PDB file of C-alpha atoms in Angstrom:
ATOM      1  CA  UNK O 147      -0.166  11.882 -42.364  1.00 91.00           C
ATOM      2  CA  UNK O 148       1.111   8.370 -41.732  1.00 94.00           C
ATOM      3  CA  UNK O 149      -1.546   5.676 -41.740  1.00 97.00           C
ATOM      4  CA  UNK O 150      -1.407   1.955 -41.057  1.00 98.00           C
ATOM      5  CA  UNK O 151      -3.907  -0.621 -42.297  1.00 98.00           C
ATOM      6  CA  UNK O 152      -3.998  -4.291 -41.306  1.00 98.00           C
ATOM      7  CA  UNK O 153      -5.189  -6.993 -43.674  1.00 98.00           C
ATOM      8  CA  UNK O 154      -5.503 -10.743 -43.525  1.00 96.00           C
ATOM      9  CA  UNK O 155      -7.884 -13.605 -42.807  1.00 97.00           C
ATOM     10  CA  UNK O 156     -10.415 -13.121 -40.051  1.00 96.00           C
ATOM     11  CA  UNK O 157     -10.526 -16.835 -39.209  1.00 98.00           C
ATOM     12  CA  UNK O 158      -7.617 -19.252 -38.847  1.00 98.00           C
ATOM     13  CA  UNK O 159      -7.836 -22.938 -38.013  1.00 98.00           C
ATOM     14  CA  UNK O 160      -6.097 -24.306 -34.921  1.00 98.00           C
ATOM     15  CA  UNK O 161      -2.499 -25.442 -35.537  1.00 97.00           C
ATOM     16  CA  UNK O 162      -2.267 -23.347 -38.701  1.00 98.00           C
ATOM     17  CA  UNK O 163      -0.362 -20.099 -39.329  1.00 98.00           C
ATOM     18  CA  UNK O 164      -1.833 -16.657 -38.759  1.00 98.00           C
ATOM     19  CA  UNK O 165      -0.603 -14.196 -41.391  1.00 98.00           C
ATOM     20  CA  UNK O 166      -1.284 -10.479 -41.324  1.00 98.00           C
ATOM     21  CA  UNK O 167       0.066  -7.580 -43.359  1.00 98.00           C
ATOM     22  CA  UNK O 168       0.261  -3.915 -42.465  1.00 98.00           C
ATOM     23  CA  UNK O 169       0.271  -1.431 -45.326  1.00 98.00           C
ATOM     24  CA  UNK O 170       1.931   1.880 -44.558  1.00 97.00           C
ATOM     25  CA  UNK O 171       0.808   5.023 -46.356  1.00 96.00           C
ATOM     26  CA  UNK O 172       2.001   8.585 -45.992  1.00 94.00           C
ATOM     27  CA  UNK O 173       5.528   7.560 -45.049  1.00 92.00           C
ATOM     28  CA  UNK O 174       8.239   4.967 -45.580  1.00 91.00           C
ATOM     29  CA  UNK O 175       8.973   1.946 -43.399  1.00 92.00           C
ATOM     30  CA  UNK O 176      12.623   2.550 -44.234  1.00 89.00           C
ATOM     31  CA  UNK O 177      12.595   5.861 -42.343  1.00 80.00           C
ATOM     32  CA  UNK O 178      15.362   5.890 -39.784  1.00 77.00           C
ATOM     33  CA  UNK O 179      14.809   5.609 -36.045  1.00 81.00           C
ATOM     34  CA  UNK O 180      11.396   3.949 -36.186  1.00 91.00           C
ATOM     35  CA  UNK O 181      10.318   0.477 -35.167  1.00 93.00           C
ATOM     36  CA  UNK O 182       7.326  -1.229 -36.778  1.00 96.00           C
ATOM     37  CA  UNK O 183       5.471  -3.826 -34.826  1.00 96.00           C
ATOM     38  CA  UNK O 184       2.434  -5.768 -33.757  1.00 98.00           C
ATOM     39  CA  UNK O 185       0.307  -5.654 -30.617  1.00 98.00           C
ATOM     40  CA  UNK O 186      -2.711  -7.820 -29.872  1.00 98.00           C
ATOM     41  CA  UNK O 187      -5.677  -7.650 -27.538  1.00 98.00           C
ATOM     42  CA  UNK O 188      -7.765 -10.734 -26.708  1.00 97.00           C
ATOM     43  CA  UNK O 189     -11.479 -10.026 -26.285  1.00 96.00           C
ATOM     44  CA  UNK O 190     -12.086  -8.184 -23.025  1.00 94.00           C
ATOM     45  CA  UNK O 191      -8.416  -8.264 -22.073  1.00 96.00           C
ATOM     46  CA  UNK O 192      -5.369  -6.027 -22.121  1.00 96.00           C
ATOM     47  CA  UNK O 193      -2.705  -5.171 -24.670  1.00 97.00           C
ATOM     48  CA  UNK O 194       0.144  -7.557 -25.454  1.00 96.00           C
ATOM     49  CA  UNK O 195       3.248  -6.669 -27.432  1.00 96.00           C
ATOM     50  CA  UNK O 196       4.053  -9.396 -29.988  1.00 97.00           C
ATOM     51  CA  UNK O 197       7.124  -8.217 -31.822  1.00 96.00           C
ATOM     52  CA  UNK O 198       8.831  -5.332 -33.577  1.00 95.00           C
ATOM     53  CA  UNK O 199      11.190  -4.693 -36.430  1.00 94.00           C
ATOM     54  CA  UNK O 200      13.674  -1.829 -36.567  1.00 91.00           C
ATOM     55  CA  UNK O 201      13.843   0.131 -39.810  1.00 85.00           C
ATOM     56  CA  UNK O 202      17.175  -1.611 -40.483  1.00 85.00           C
ATOM     57  CA  UNK O 203      15.449  -4.998 -40.406  1.00 85.00           C
ATOM     58  CA  UNK O 204      16.554  -6.188 -36.950  1.00 91.00           C
ATOM     59  CA  UNK O 205      13.720  -7.947 -35.138  1.00 94.00           C
ATOM     60  CA  UNK O 206      12.655  -8.271 -31.508  1.00 94.00           C
ATOM     61  CA  UNK O 207      10.028 -10.649 -30.160  1.00 95.00           C
ATOM     62  CA  UNK O 208       8.046 -11.118 -26.969  1.00 94.00           C
ATOM     63  CA  UNK O 209       9.694 -14.000 -25.074  1.00 93.00           C
ATOM     64  CA  UNK O 210       6.488 -16.045 -24.611  1.00 95.00           C
ATOM     65  CA  UNK O 211       5.786 -15.881 -28.356  1.00 97.00           C
ATOM     66  CA  UNK O 212       9.311 -15.860 -29.725  1.00 96.00           C
ATOM     67  CA  UNK O 213       9.307 -19.477 -30.901  1.00 97.00           C
ATOM     68  CA  UNK O 214       6.185 -18.938 -33.023  1.00 98.00           C
ATOM     69  CA  UNK O 215       6.524 -15.382 -34.348  1.00 98.00           C
ATOM     70  CA  UNK O 216       8.134 -13.783 -37.375  1.00 97.00           C
ATOM     71  CA  UNK O 217       7.934 -10.106 -38.310  1.00 97.00           C
ATOM     72  CA  UNK O 218       9.333  -9.075 -41.671  1.00 96.00           C
ATOM     73  CA  UNK O 219       9.074  -6.294 -44.213  1.00 94.00           C
ATOM     74  CA  UNK O 220       8.557  -5.870 -47.924  1.00 94.00           C
ATOM     75  CA  UNK O 221      10.068  -2.452 -48.526  1.00 92.00           C
ATOM     76  CA  UNK O 222       9.085  -2.510 -52.211  1.00 94.00           C
ATOM     77  CA  UNK O 223       5.443  -2.541 -51.138  1.00 96.00           C
ATOM     78  CA  UNK O 224       5.966  -0.428 -48.017  1.00 96.00           C
ATOM     79  CA  UNK O 225       4.445  -3.208 -45.940  1.00 96.00           C
ATOM     80  CA  UNK O 226       5.409  -5.275 -42.956  1.00 97.00           C
ATOM     81  CA  UNK O 227       3.918  -8.579 -41.919  1.00 97.00           C
ATOM     82  CA  UNK O 228       3.309 -10.913 -39.012  1.00 98.00           C
ATOM     83  CA  UNK O 229       3.353 -14.687 -39.045  1.00 98.00           C
ATOM     84  CA  UNK O 230       2.298 -16.613 -35.955  1.00 98.00           C
ATOM     85  CA  UNK O 231       2.639 -20.390 -36.182  1.00 97.00           C
ATOM     86  CA  UNK O 232       0.709 -23.191 -34.506  1.00 98.00           C
ATOM     87  CA  UNK O 233      -2.173 -21.026 -33.361  1.00 98.00           C
ATOM     88  CA  UNK O 234      -4.667 -22.001 -30.687  1.00 98.00           C
ATOM     89  CA  UNK O 235      -7.848 -20.421 -29.373  1.00 98.00           C
ATOM     90  CA  UNK O 236      -5.653 -18.350 -27.040  1.00 98.00           C
ATOM     91  CA  UNK O 237      -4.405 -16.451 -30.089  1.00 98.00           C
ATOM     92  CA  UNK O 238      -7.888 -15.108 -30.817  1.00 98.00           C
ATOM     93  CA  UNK O 239      -7.545 -11.340 -30.561  1.00 98.00           C
ATOM     94  CA  UNK O 240      -7.668  -7.967 -32.244  1.00 98.00           C
ATOM     95  CA  UNK O 241      -4.266  -7.478 -33.875  1.00 98.00           C
ATOM     96  CA  UNK O 242      -2.897  -3.947 -34.274  1.00 98.00           C
ATOM     97  CA  UNK O 243       0.055  -2.866 -36.350  1.00 98.00           C
ATOM     98  CA  UNK O 244       1.907   0.062 -34.846  1.00 97.00           C
ATOM     99  CA  UNK O 245       4.795   2.464 -35.303  1.00 96.00           C
ATOM    100  CA  UNK O 246       7.161   3.011 -32.410  1.00 94.00           C
ATOM    101  CA  UNK O 247       8.749   6.446 -32.440  1.00 92.00           C
ATOM    102  CA  UNK O 248      11.819   7.348 -30.449  1.00 88.00           C
ATOM    103  CA  UNK O 249      13.162  10.506 -28.833  1.00 86.00           C
ATOM    104  CA  UNK O 250       9.547  11.555 -28.678  1.00 88.00           C
ATOM    105  CA  UNK O 251       8.892  15.154 -27.811  1.00 85.00           C
ATOM    106  CA  UNK O 252      12.590  15.748 -28.137  1.00 87.00           C
ATOM    107  CA  UNK O 253      13.271  13.658 -25.023  1.00 86.00           C
ATOM    108  CA  UNK O 254      16.177  11.303 -25.747  1.00 86.00           C
ATOM    109  CA  UNK O 255      15.408   7.637 -25.338  1.00 86.00           C
ATOM    110  CA  UNK O 256      11.686   8.004 -24.861  1.00 89.00           C
ATOM    111  CA  UNK O 257       9.639   5.814 -27.172  1.00 92.00           C
ATOM    112  CA  UNK O 258       5.901   5.787 -27.752  1.00 94.00           C
ATOM    113  CA  UNK O 259       3.482   4.048 -30.074  1.00 95.00           C
ATOM    114  CA  UNK O 260       2.465   7.102 -32.047  1.00 93.00           C
ATOM    115  CA  UNK O 261       0.557   5.555 -34.957  1.00 95.00           C
ATOM    116  CA  UNK O 262      -1.839   2.596 -34.755  1.00 97.00           C
ATOM    117  CA  UNK O 263      -3.792   0.692 -37.344  1.00 98.00           C
ATOM    118  CA  UNK O 264      -7.516   0.331 -36.764  1.00 97.00           C
ATOM    119  CA  UNK O 265      -7.046  -3.271 -35.685  1.00 98.00           C
ATOM    120  CA  UNK O 266      -8.251  -6.510 -37.213  1.00 98.00           C
ATOM    121  CA  UNK O 267     -10.039  -9.301 -35.373  1.00 98.00           C
ATOM    122  CA  UNK O 268      -8.628 -12.781 -35.868  1.00 98.00           C
ATOM    123  CA  UNK O 269     -10.561 -15.766 -34.576  1.00 98.00           C
ATOM    124  CA  UNK O 270      -8.916 -19.145 -34.214  1.00 98.00           C
ATOM    125  CA  UNK O 271     -11.573 -21.747 -34.830  1.00 97.00           C
ATOM    126  CA  UNK O 272     -12.123 -24.902 -36.809  1.00 94.00           C
TER     127      UNK O 272
ATOM    128  CA  UNK K 171      11.227  -8.611 -18.335  1.00 85.00           C
ATOM    129  CA  UNK K 172       9.655  -5.583 -16.710  1.00 93.00           C
ATOM    130  CA  UNK K 173       6.123  -6.232 -15.503  1.00 95.00           C
ATOM    131  CA  UNK K 174       3.590  -3.450 -15.031  1.00 97.00           C
ATOM    132  CA  UNK K 175       0.735  -3.668 -12.530  1.00 98.00           C
ATOM    133  CA  UNK K 176      -2.182  -1.261 -12.550  1.00 98.00           C
ATOM    134  CA  UNK K 177      -4.695  -0.661  -9.796  1.00 98.00           C
ATOM    135  CA  UNK K 178      -7.527  -0.690  -9.462  1.00 98.00           C
ATOM    136  CA  UNK K 179      -8.563  -2.869 -12.390  1.00 97.00           C
ATOM    137  CA  UNK K 180     -11.802  -0.920 -12.530  1.00 98.00           C
ATOM    138  CA  UNK K 181     -13.423   2.006 -10.765  1.00 98.00           C
ATOM    139  CA  UNK K 182     -16.806   3.669 -10.758  1.00 98.00           C
ATOM    140  CA  UNK K 183     -17.037   7.439 -10.849  1.00 98.00           C
ATOM    141  CA  UNK K 184     -19.370  10.271 -11.761  1.00 98.00           C
ATOM    142  CA  UNK K 185     -18.914  13.207 -14.086  1.00 98.00           C
ATOM    143  CA  UNK K 186     -16.980  15.877 -12.251  1.00 98.00           C
ATOM    144  CA  UNK K 187     -15.178  13.462  -9.934  1.00 98.00           C
ATOM    145  CA  UNK K 188     -11.437  13.481  -9.429  1.00 98.00           C
ATOM    146  CA  UNK K 189     -10.104  10.099 -10.501  1.00 98.00           C
ATOM    147  CA  UNK K 190      -6.722   8.606  -9.680  1.00 98.00           C
ATOM    148  CA  UNK K 191      -5.182   5.343 -10.804  1.00 98.00           C
ATOM    149  CA  UNK K 192      -1.764   3.864 -10.240  1.00 98.00           C
ATOM    150  CA  UNK K 193       0.828   1.858 -12.107  1.00 98.00           C
ATOM    151  CA  UNK K 194       3.773   0.010 -10.582  1.00 98.00           C
ATOM    152  CA  UNK K 195       6.830  -1.438 -12.311  1.00 98.00           C
ATOM    153  CA  UNK K 196       8.800  -4.457 -11.112  1.00 97.00           C
ATOM    154  CA  UNK K 197      12.011  -2.452 -11.373  1.00 97.00           C
ATOM    155  CA  UNK K 198      12.966   1.176 -11.632  1.00 97.00           C
ATOM    156  CA  UNK K 199      12.122   2.626 -15.021  1.00 96.00           C
ATOM    157  CA  UNK K 200      13.023   6.234 -14.163  1.00 96.00           C
ATOM    158  CA  UNK K 201      10.360   8.233 -16.002  1.00 95.00           C
ATOM    159  CA  UNK K 202      10.058   5.913 -19.005  1.00 96.00           C
ATOM    160  CA  UNK K 203       6.317   5.580 -18.551  1.00 97.00           C
ATOM    161  CA  UNK K 204       3.477   6.338 -20.945  1.00 97.00           C
ATOM    162  CA  UNK K 205      -0.285   6.414 -20.458  1.00 98.00           C
ATOM    163  CA  UNK K 206      -2.823   5.518 -23.142  1.00 98.00           C
ATOM    164  CA  UNK K 207      -6.603   5.809 -23.266  1.00 98.00           C
ATOM    165  CA  UNK K 208      -8.661   3.210 -25.106  1.00 98.00           C
ATOM    166  CA  UNK K 209     -12.318   3.633 -25.902  1.00 97.00           C
ATOM    167  CA  UNK K 210     -14.374   0.546 -26.872  1.00 94.00           C
ATOM    168  CA  UNK K 211     -13.661  -0.660 -30.381  1.00 94.00           C
ATOM    169  CA  UNK K 212     -10.863   1.838 -30.890  1.00 96.00           C
ATOM    170  CA  UNK K 213      -7.095   1.733 -30.879  1.00 97.00           C
ATOM    171  CA  UNK K 214      -5.357   3.203 -27.837  1.00 97.00           C
ATOM    172  CA  UNK K 215      -4.505   6.894 -27.876  1.00 96.00           C
ATOM    173  CA  UNK K 216      -1.459   8.423 -26.208  1.00 96.00           C
ATOM    174  CA  UNK K 217      -2.275  10.730 -23.309  1.00 97.00           C
ATOM    175  CA  UNK K 218       0.972  11.229 -21.424  1.00 97.00           C
ATOM    176  CA  UNK K 219       4.590  10.338 -22.109  1.00 96.00           C
ATOM    177  CA  UNK K 220       7.736  10.502 -20.023  1.00 95.00           C
ATOM    178  CA  UNK K 221       5.515  10.043 -16.964  1.00 97.00           C
ATOM    179  CA  UNK K 222       4.211  13.594 -16.850  1.00 97.00           C
ATOM    180  CA  UNK K 223       4.321  15.245 -20.291  1.00 96.00           C
ATOM    181  CA  UNK K 224       0.899  15.825 -21.776  1.00 97.00           C
ATOM    182  CA  UNK K 225       0.540  14.797 -25.399  1.00 95.00           C
ATOM    183  CA  UNK K 226      -0.452  17.633 -27.710  1.00 94.00           C
ATOM    184  CA  UNK K 227      -4.215  18.036 -27.885  1.00 96.00           C
ATOM    185  CA  UNK K 228      -4.948  16.152 -24.662  1.00 97.00           C
ATOM    186  CA  UNK K 229      -7.062  18.129 -22.181  1.00 97.00           C
ATOM    187  CA  UNK K 230      -5.252  19.578 -19.204  1.00 98.00           C
ATOM    188  CA  UNK K 231      -7.539  17.734 -16.781  1.00 98.00           C
ATOM    189  CA  UNK K 232      -5.251  14.752 -17.388  1.00 98.00           C
ATOM    190  CA  UNK K 233      -1.988  14.676 -15.473  1.00 98.00           C
ATOM    191  CA  UNK K 234       0.680  12.124 -14.701  1.00 98.00           C
ATOM    192  CA  UNK K 235       3.275  11.858 -12.004  1.00 98.00           C
ATOM    193  CA  UNK K 236       5.834   9.491 -10.579  1.00 98.00           C
ATOM    194  CA  UNK K 237       9.300   8.157 -11.135  1.00 97.00           C
ATOM    195  CA  UNK K 238      11.170   4.979 -10.430  1.00 97.00           C
ATOM    196  CA  UNK K 239       8.585   2.258  -9.876  1.00 98.00           C
ATOM    197  CA  UNK K 240       5.389   4.087  -8.906  1.00 98.00           C
ATOM    198  CA  UNK K 241       3.275   6.243 -11.178  1.00 98.00           C
ATOM    199  CA  UNK K 242      -0.119   7.931 -11.093  1.00 98.00           C
ATOM    200  CA  UNK K 243      -2.605   9.129 -13.682  1.00 98.00           C
ATOM    201  CA  UNK K 244      -5.138  11.690 -12.467  1.00 98.00           C
ATOM    202  CA  UNK K 245      -8.225  13.073 -14.152  1.00 98.00           C
ATOM    203  CA  UNK K 246      -9.082  16.244 -12.253  1.00 98.00           C
ATOM    204  CA  UNK K 247     -12.717  16.467 -13.301  1.00 98.00           C
ATOM    205  CA  UNK K 248     -14.099  13.446 -15.098  1.00 98.00           C
ATOM    206  CA  UNK K 249     -15.951  14.195 -18.331  1.00 98.00           C
ATOM    207  CA  UNK K 250     -18.404  11.915 -20.176  1.00 97.00           C
ATOM    208  CA  UNK K 251     -15.850  11.166 -22.883  1.00 97.00           C
ATOM    209  CA  UNK K 252     -13.338   9.971 -20.282  1.00 98.00           C
ATOM    210  CA  UNK K 253     -15.177   6.721 -19.538  1.00 98.00           C
ATOM    211  CA  UNK K 254     -12.661   4.350 -21.063  1.00 98.00           C
ATOM    212  CA  UNK K 255      -9.834   2.002 -20.175  1.00 98.00           C
ATOM    213  CA  UNK K 256      -6.426   3.422 -19.320  1.00 98.00           C
ATOM    214  CA  UNK K 257      -3.146   1.577 -19.824  1.00 98.00           C
ATOM    215  CA  UNK K 258       0.303   2.381 -18.584  1.00 98.00           C
ATOM    216  CA  UNK K 259       3.295   1.232 -20.602  1.00 97.00           C
ATOM    217  CA  UNK K 260       6.977   1.188 -19.794  1.00 96.00           C
ATOM    218  CA  UNK K 261       9.383   2.382 -22.473  1.00 94.00           C
ATOM    219  CA  UNK K 262      12.546   1.674 -20.469  1.00 94.00           C
ATOM    220  CA  UNK K 263      13.226  -1.608 -22.222  1.00 90.00           C
ATOM    221  CA  UNK K 264      12.810  -0.590 -25.856  1.00 88.00           C
ATOM    222  CA  UNK K 265      11.476  -2.179 -28.007  1.00 87.00           C
ATOM    223  CA  UNK K 266      10.042  -4.675 -25.504  1.00 89.00           C
ATOM    224  CA  UNK K 267       7.465  -2.206 -24.288  1.00 92.00           C
ATOM    225  CA  UNK K 268       5.100  -3.888 -21.841  1.00 93.00           C
ATOM    226  CA  UNK K 269       1.677  -2.668 -20.795  1.00 96.00           C
ATOM    227  CA  UNK K 270      -0.147  -2.807 -17.515  1.00 97.00           C
ATOM    228  CA  UNK K 271      -3.406  -4.704 -17.299  1.00 97.00           C
ATOM    229  CA  UNK K 272      -5.512  -1.565 -17.554  1.00 98.00           C
ATOM    230  CA  UNK K 273      -7.910   0.414 -15.377  1.00 98.00           C
ATOM    231  CA  UNK K 274     -11.473   0.655 -16.634  1.00 98.00           C
ATOM    232  CA  UNK K 275     -13.297   3.824 -15.631  1.00 98.00           C
ATOM    233  CA  UNK K 276     -17.030   3.183 -15.485  1.00 97.00           C
ATOM    234  CA  UNK K 277     -20.017   5.350 -14.767  1.00 96.00           C
ATOM    235  CA  UNK K 278     -21.317   5.145 -11.203  1.00 94.00           C
TER     236      UNK K 278
END
């Protein structure tokens, strides 16, 4: 059974870089037709897609965050990571790593987030 | 970008009630619409995909409908474990999958 686990600092100073890693177990991030990505949820608020990486390495980012975000993989460790630059208090959130699966249920073109990490809280504070 | 709007943002209901919530997209997304349930402190869980297909293991009291821009999630008889927040998500513009703001179902 595929599992995802986030790791990284729980506190980041304003203007610095938030770095998180997602370790994948029970499957390979090089498996075809999957995207691997990050979603965040500020305290008491909704879910926000940050960015995703296709198994081939191509990346896609949320337009409001695009200038500050990088998602990349280390296939040798079966991990993928998130870097978010120049953080502010508005970046305080629970960060989830996720797998996006396509053609779900045998329906062509339908994608769902089928596996989620447990989430890790990151606080931006001096 | 496709924006998703859910209403109401919260509702109060009792066990056994029929509960309905809606989700609207800023453009037609056909049936590329998923519903997730999130309990406090937990990651979201998929309930319904392709607007109306129940995920395996999800109770049949949950149902989804709609196509185009307007969608509905219905809980036919609310159970204690259903008090949670529900999010719709469009999967039309993969991988830029946007979520609605959520509907929180609270106990009356």
